[in-house]
mmCIF file of C-alpha atoms (C1' of nucleotides) in Angstrom:
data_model
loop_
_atom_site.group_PDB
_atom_site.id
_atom_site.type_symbol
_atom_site.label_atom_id
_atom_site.label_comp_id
_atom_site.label_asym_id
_atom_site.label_seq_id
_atom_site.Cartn_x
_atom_site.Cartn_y
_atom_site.Cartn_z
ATOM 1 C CA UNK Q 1 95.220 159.866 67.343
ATOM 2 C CA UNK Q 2 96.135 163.396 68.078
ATOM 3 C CA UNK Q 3 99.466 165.407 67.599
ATOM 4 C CA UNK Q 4 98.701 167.781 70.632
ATOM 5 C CA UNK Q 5 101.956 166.551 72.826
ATOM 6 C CA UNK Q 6 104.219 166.178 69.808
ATOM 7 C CA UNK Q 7 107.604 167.779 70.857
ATOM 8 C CA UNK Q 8 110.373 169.492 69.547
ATOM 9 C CA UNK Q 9 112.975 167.472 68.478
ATOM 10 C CA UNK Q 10 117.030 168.107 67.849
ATOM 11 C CA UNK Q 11 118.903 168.405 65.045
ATOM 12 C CA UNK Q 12 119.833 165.027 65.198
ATOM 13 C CA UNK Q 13 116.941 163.264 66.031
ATOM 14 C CA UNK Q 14 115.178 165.459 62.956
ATOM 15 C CA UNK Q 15 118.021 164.140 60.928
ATOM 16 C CA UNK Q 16 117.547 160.612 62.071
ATOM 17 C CA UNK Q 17 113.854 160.922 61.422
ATOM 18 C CA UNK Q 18 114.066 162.260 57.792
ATOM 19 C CA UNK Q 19 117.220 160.347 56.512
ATOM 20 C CA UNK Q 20 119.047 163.919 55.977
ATOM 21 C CA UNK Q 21 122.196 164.347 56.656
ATOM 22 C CA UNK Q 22 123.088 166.113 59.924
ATOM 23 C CA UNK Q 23 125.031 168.989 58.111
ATOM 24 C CA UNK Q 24 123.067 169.056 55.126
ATOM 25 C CA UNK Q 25 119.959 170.823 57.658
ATOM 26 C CA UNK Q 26 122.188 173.508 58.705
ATOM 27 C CA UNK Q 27 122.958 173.876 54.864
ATOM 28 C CA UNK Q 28 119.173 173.580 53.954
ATOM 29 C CA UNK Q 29 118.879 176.796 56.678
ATOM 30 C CA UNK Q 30 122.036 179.116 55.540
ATOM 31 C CA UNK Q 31 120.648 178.715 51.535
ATOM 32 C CA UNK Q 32 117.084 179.706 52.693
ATOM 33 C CA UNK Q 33 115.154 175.840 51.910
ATOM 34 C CA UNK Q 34 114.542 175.774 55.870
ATOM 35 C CA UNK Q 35 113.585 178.669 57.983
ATOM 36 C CA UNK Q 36 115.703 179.497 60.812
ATOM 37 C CA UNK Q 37 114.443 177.108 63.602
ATOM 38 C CA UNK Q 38 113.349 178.252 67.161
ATOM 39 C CA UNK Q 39 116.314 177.710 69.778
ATOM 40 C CA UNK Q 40 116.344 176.465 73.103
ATOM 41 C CA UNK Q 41 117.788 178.718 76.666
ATOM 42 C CA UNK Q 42 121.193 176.809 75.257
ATOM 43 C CA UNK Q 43 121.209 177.659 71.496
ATOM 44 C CA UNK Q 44 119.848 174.727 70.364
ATOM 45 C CA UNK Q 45 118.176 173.722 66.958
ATOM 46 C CA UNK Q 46 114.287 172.887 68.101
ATOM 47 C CA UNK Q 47 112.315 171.354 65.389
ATOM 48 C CA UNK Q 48 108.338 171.240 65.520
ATOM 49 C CA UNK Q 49 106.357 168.733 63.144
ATOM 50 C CA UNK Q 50 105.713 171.342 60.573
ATOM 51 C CA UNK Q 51 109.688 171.736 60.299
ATOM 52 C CA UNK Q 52 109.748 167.566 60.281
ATOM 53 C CA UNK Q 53 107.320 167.581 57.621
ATOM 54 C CA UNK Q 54 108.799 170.380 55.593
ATOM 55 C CA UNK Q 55 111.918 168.517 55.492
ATOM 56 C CA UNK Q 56 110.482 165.069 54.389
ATOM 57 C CA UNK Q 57 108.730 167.021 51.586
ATOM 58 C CA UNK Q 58 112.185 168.359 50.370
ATOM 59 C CA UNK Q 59 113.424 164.650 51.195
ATOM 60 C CA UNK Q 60 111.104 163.214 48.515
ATOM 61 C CA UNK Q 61 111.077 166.371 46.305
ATOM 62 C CA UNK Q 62 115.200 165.838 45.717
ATOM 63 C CA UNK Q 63 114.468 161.934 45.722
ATOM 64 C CA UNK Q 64 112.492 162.998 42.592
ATOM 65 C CA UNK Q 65 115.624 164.961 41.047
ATOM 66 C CA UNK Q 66 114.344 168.332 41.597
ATOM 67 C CA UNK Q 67 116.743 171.097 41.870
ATOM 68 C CA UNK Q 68 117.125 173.040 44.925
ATOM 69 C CA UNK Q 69 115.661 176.084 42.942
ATOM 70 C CA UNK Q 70 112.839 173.823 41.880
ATOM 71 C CA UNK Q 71 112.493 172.913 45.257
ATOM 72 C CA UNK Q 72 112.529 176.146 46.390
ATOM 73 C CA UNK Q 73 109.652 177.267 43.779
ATOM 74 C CA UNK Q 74 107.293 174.049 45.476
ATOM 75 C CA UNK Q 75 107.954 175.190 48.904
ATOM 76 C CA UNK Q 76 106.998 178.669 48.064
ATOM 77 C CA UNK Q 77 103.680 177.349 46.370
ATOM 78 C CA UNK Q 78 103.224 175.493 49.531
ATOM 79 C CA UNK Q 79 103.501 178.002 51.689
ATOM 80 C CA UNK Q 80 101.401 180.596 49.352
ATOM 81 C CA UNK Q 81 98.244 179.669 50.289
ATOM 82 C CA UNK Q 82 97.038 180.863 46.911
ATOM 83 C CA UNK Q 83 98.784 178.626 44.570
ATOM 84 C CA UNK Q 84 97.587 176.998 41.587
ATOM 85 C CA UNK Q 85 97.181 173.526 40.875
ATOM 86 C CA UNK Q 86 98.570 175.087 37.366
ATOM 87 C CA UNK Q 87 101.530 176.784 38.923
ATOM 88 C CA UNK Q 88 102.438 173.022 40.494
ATOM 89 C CA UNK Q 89 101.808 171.108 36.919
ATOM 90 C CA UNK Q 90 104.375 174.436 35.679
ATOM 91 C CA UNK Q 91 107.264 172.933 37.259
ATOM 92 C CA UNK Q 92 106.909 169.249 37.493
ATOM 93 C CA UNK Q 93 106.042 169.330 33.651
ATOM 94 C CA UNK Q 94 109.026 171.134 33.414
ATOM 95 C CA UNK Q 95 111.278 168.768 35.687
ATOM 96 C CA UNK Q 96 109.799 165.899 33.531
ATOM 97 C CA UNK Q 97 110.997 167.355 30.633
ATOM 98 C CA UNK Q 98 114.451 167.820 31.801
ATOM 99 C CA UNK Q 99 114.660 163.887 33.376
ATOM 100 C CA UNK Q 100 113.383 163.075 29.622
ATOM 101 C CA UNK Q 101 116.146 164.766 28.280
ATOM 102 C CA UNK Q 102 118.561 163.439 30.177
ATOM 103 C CA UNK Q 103 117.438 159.857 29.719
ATOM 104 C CA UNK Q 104 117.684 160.119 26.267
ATOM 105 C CA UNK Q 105 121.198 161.853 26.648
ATOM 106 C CA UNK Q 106 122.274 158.370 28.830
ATOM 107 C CA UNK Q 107 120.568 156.098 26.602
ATOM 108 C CA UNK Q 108 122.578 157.364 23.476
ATOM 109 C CA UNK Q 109 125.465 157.458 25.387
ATOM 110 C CA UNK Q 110 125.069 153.530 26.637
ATOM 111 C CA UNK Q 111 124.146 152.911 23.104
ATOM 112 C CA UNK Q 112 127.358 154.240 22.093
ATOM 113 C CA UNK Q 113 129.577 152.683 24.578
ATOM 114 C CA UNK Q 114 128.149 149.132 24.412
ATOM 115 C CA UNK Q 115 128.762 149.031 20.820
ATOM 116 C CA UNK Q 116 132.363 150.315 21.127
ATOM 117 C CA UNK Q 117 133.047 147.582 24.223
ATOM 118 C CA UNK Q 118 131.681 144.575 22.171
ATOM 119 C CA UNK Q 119 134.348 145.247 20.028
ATOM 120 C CA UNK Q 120 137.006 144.775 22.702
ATOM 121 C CA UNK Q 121 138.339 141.376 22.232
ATOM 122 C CA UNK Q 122 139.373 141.667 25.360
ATOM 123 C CA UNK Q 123 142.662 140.448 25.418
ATOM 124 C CA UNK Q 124 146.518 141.392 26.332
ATOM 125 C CA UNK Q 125 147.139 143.618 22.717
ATOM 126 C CA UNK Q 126 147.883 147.004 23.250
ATOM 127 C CA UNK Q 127 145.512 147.341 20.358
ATOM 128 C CA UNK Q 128 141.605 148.383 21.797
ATOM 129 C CA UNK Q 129 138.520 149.304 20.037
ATOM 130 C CA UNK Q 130 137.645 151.826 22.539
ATOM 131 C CA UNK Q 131 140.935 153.898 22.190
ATOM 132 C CA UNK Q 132 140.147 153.976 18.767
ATOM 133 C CA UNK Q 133 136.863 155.225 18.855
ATOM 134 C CA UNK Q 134 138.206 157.905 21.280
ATOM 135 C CA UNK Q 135 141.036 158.628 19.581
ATOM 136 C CA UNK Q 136 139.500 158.565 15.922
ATOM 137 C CA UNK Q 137 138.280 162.440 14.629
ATOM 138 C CA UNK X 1 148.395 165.164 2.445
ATOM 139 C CA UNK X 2 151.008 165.775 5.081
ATOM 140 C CA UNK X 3 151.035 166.878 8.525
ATOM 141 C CA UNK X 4 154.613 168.246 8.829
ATOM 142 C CA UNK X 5 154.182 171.721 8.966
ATOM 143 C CA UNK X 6 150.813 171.755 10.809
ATOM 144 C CA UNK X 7 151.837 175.194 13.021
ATOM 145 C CA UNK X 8 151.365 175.222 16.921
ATOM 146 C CA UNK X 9 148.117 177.326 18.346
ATOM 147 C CA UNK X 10 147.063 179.442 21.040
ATOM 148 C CA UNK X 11 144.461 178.372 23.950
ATOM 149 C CA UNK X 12 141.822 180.307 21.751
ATOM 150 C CA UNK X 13 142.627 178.603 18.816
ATOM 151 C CA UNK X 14 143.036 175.430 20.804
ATOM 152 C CA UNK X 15 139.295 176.196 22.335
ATOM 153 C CA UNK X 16 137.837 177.286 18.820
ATOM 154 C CA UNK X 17 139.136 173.848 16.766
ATOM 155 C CA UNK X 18 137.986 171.523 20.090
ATOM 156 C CA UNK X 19 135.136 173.352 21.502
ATOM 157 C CA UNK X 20 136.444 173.277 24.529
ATOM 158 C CA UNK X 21 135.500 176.373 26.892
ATOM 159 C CA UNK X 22 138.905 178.782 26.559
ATOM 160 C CA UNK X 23 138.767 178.154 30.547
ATOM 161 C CA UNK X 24 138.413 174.869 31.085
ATOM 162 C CA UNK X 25 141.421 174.217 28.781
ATOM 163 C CA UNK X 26 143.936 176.161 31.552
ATOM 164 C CA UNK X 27 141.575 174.377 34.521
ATOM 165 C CA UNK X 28 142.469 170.740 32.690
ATOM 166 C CA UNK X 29 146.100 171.866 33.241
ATOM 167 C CA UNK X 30 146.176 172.475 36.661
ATOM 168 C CA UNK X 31 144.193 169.171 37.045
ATOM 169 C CA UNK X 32 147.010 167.208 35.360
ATOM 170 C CA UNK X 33 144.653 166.184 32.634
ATOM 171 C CA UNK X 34 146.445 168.308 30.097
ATOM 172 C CA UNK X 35 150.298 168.974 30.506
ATOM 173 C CA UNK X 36 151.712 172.260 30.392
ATOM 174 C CA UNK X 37 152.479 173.584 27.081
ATOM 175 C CA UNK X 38 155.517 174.489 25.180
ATOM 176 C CA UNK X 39 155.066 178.470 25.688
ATOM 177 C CA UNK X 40 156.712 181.309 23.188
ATOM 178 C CA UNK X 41 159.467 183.573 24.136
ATOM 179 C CA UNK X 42 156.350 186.216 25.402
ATOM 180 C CA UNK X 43 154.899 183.430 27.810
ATOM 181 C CA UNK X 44 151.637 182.113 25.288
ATOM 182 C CA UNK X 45 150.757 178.907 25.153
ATOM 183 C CA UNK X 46 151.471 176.449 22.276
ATOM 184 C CA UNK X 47 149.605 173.566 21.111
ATOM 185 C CA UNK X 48 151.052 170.956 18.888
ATOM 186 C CA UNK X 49 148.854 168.591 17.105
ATOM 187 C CA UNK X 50 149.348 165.873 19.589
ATOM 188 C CA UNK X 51 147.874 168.068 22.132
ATOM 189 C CA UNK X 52 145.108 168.961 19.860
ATOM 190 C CA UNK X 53 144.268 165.237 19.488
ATOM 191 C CA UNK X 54 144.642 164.928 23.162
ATOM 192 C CA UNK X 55 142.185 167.596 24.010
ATOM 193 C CA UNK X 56 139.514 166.095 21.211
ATOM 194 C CA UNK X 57 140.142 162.290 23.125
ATOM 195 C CA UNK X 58 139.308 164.403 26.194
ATOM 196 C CA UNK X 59 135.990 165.733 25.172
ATOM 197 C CA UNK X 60 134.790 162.942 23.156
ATOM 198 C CA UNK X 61 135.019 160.813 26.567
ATOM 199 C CA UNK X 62 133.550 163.459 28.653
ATOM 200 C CA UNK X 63 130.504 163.174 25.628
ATOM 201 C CA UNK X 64 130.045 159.989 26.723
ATOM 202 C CA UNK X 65 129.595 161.090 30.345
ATOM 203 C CA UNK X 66 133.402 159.640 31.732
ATOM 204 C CA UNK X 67 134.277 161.840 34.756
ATOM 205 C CA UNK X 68 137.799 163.408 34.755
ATOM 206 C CA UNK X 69 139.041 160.675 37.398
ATOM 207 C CA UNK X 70 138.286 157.822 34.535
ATOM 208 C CA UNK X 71 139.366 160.181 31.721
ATOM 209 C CA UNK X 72 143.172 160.311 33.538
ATOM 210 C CA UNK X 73 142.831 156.652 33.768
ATOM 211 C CA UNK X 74 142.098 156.432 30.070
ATOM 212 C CA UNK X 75 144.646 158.733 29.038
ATOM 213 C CA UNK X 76 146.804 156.672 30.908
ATOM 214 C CA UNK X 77 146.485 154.058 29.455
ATOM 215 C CA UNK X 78 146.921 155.730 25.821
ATOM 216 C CA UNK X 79 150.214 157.176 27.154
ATOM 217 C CA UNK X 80 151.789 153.708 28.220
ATOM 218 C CA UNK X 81 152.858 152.262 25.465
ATOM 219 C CA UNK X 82 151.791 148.586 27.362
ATOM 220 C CA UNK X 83 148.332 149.092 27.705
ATOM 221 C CA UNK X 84 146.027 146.545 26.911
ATOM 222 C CA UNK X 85 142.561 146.115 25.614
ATOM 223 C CA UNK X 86 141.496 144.441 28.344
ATOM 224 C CA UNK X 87 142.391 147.199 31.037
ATOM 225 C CA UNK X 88 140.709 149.626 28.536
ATOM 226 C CA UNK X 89 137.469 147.091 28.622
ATOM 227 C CA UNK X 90 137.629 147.431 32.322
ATOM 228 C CA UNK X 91 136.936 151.240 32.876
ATOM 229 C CA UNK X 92 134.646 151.383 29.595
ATOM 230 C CA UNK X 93 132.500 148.033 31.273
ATOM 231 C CA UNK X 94 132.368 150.027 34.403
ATOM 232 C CA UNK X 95 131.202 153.565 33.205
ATOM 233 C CA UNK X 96 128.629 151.213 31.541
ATOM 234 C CA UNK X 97 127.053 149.804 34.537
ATOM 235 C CA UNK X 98 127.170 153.529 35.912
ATOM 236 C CA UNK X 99 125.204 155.125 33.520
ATOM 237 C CA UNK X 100 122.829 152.139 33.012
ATOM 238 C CA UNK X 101 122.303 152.409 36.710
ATOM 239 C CA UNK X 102 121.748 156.188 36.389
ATOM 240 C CA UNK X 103 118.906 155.640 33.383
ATOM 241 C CA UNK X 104 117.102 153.050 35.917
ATOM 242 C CA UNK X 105 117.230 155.634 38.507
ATOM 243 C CA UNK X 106 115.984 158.621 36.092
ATOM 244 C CA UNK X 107 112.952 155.913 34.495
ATOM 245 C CA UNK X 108 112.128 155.374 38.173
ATOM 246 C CA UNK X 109 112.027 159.357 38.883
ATOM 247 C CA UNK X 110 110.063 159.435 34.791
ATOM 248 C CA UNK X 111 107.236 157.285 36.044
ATOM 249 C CA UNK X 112 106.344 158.354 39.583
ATOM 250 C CA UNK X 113 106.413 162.025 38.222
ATOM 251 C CA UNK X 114 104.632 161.533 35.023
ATOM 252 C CA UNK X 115 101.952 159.266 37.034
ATOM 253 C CA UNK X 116 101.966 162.197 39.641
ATOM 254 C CA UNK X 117 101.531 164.927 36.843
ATOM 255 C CA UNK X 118 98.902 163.272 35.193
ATOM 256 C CA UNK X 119 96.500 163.378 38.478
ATOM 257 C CA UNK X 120 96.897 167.192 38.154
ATOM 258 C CA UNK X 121 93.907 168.689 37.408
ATOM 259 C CA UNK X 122 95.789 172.033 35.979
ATOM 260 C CA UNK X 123 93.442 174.560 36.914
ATOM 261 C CA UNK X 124 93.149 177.838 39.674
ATOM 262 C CA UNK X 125 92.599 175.459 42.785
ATOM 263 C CA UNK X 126 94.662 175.762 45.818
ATOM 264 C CA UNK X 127 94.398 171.421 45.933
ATOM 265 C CA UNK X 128 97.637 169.873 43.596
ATOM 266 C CA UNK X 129 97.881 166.112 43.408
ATOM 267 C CA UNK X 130 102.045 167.034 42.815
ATOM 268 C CA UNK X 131 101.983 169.163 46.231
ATOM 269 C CA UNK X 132 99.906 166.171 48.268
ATOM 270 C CA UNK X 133 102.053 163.304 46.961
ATOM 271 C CA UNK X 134 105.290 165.335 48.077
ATOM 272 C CA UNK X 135 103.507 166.057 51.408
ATOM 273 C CA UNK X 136 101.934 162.802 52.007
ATOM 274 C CA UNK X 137 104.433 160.435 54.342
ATOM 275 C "C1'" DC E 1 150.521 205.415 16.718
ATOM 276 C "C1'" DT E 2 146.462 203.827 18.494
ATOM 277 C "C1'" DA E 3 142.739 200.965 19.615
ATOM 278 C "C1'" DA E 4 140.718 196.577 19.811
ATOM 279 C "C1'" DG E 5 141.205 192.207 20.873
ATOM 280 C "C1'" DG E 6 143.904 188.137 22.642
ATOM 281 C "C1'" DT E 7 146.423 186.185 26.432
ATOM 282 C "C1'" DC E 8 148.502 186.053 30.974
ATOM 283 C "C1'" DT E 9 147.904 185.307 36.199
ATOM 284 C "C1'" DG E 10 145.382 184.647 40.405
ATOM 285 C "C1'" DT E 11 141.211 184.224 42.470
ATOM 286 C "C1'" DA E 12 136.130 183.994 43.277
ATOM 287 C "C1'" DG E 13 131.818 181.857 42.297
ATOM 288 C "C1'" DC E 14 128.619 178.164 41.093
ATOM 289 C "C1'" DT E 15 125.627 173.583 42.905
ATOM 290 C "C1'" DG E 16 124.777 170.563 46.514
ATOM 291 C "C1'" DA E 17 126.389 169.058 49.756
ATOM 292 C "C1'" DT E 18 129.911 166.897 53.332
ATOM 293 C "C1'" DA E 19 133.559 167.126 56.849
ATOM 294 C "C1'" DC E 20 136.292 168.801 60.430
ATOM 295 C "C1'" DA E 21 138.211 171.584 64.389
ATOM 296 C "C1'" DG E 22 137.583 173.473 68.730
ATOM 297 C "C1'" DG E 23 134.424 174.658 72.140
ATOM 298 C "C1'" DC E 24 129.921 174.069 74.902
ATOM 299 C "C1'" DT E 25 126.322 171.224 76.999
ATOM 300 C "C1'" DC E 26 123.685 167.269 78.397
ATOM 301 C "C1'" DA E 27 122.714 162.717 80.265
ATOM 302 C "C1'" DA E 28 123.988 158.527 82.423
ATOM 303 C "C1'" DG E 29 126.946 155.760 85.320
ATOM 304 C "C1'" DA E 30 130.243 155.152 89.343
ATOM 305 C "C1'" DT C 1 129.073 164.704 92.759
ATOM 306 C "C1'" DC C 2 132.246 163.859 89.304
ATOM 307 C "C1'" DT C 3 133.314 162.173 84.980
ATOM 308 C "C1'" DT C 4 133.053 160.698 80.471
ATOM 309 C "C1'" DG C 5 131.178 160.272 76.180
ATOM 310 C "C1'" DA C 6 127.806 161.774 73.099
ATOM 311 C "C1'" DG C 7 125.510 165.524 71.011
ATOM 312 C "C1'" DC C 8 125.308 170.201 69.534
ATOM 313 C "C1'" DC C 9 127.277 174.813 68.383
ATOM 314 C "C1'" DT C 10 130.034 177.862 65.020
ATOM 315 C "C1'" DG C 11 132.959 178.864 61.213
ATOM 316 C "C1'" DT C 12 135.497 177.237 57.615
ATOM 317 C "C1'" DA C 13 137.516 173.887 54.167
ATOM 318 C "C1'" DT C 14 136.785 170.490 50.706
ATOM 319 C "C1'" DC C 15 134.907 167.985 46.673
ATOM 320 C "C1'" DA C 16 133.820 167.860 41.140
ATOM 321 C "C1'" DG C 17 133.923 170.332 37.132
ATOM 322 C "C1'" DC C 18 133.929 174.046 35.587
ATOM 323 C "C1'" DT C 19 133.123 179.250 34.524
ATOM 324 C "C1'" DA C 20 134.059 184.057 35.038
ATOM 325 C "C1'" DC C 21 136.300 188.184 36.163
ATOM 326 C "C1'" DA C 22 139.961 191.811 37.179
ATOM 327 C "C1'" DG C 23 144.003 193.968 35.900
ATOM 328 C "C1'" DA C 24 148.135 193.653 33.434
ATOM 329 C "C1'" DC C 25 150.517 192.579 29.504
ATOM 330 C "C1'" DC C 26 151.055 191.638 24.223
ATOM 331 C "C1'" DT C 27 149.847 191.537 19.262
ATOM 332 C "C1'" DT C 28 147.950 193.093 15.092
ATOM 333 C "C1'" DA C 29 145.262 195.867 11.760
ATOM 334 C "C1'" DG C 30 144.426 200.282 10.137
#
DNA sequence: CTAAGGTCTGTAGCTGATACAGGCTCAAGA
DNA sequence: TCTTGAGCCTGTATCAGCTACAGACCTTAG
């Protein structure tokens, strides 16, 4: 299988093909996360397969919960052919750290509100548990 | 101990005693999430001790990750006088599934990064196991 | 009296998109 | 060939949830 004849595709069809959201590329270009495309004789958006693949690795990279500054940093050690393996481990150890945090954040937080709702009773009194725990310094 | 003569405050004071951002406090006003004040003859801002307790409700449910839309819903439900527990159970149940769902999604994100971080070899190579599983389709 | 700090207003900026208006352009059918 | 509907172009507005700043007042301590 070669790529040889792959061709340029739209804006849409790159949208289509990467599960972005049509206006969300022309975002991704104004803050600098994809490069200005090529254009065709009418002004239009022309994607090659590097720009299709750069795209899906953004895709997946915010799938992951990366920033668009983190994701920024990974497309720069990408395209810097002299990265590090240890440069890459920087940030995704760094991302981790951050998801643990914030799992731990939610996890207190559902701790917290699933003891205060079991002890609702649920009923019509203007009386609630959950006020109270709100309401209480 | 009585509360009789507990004196009005200013925003700052307001922000100090809450530890709520001086700004945010004016921004909850123009939301509708705090009223507008009682202001002296010069134009400051007053806040009684029901608006103190209001602000601390406020930021005790944004601890616990409500957004401002459920927040007015709560503090609805504290202002009329009819409330029940069971409409309060309703919103609490539902930011509950919410941020359950979010700590799935996050453990999800946790695993497939930590499993991809681990592959790293960490050294001065230009070849990341992070960079290839972002790139890989 | 003066200087430092608090407060007032309106407005701009932030992240990460998403949406819409008004105008071209392209492709397919009659 | 004409037409019509879809797609693309641009600039700008909107959303949540704040945060920050400028420039003008006001208050208070020394």
């Amino acid at each position: 299988m070669d790529n040889r004849s792959v061709k340029p595709i739209s804006r849409g069809e790159l949208a289509r093909v990467t599960g972005c959201n049509l206006e969300t590329i022309r975002y991704y270009e104004t803050v600098g996360i994809m490069p200005n495309p090529p254009r065709t004789a009418k002004g239009y958006r022309s994607y090659d397969d590097s720009l299709v693949r750069r795209l899906k690795f953004v895709m997946r990279s915010r799938d992951l919960g990366f920033s668009l500054e983190e994701i920024r940093g990974l497309l720069g050690l990408v395209d810097d052919r002299t990265q590090t393996c240890a440069q890459v481990q920087t940030v995704a150890e760094a991302h981790l750290d951050d998801v643990q945090a914030k799992i731990a954040d939610l996890m207190r937080i559902e701790r917290v509100l699933s003891e205060t709702v079991a002890r609702c009773t649920g009923d019509g009194a203007p009386k609630c548990a959950v006020i109270d725990a709100l309401l209480e310094a």
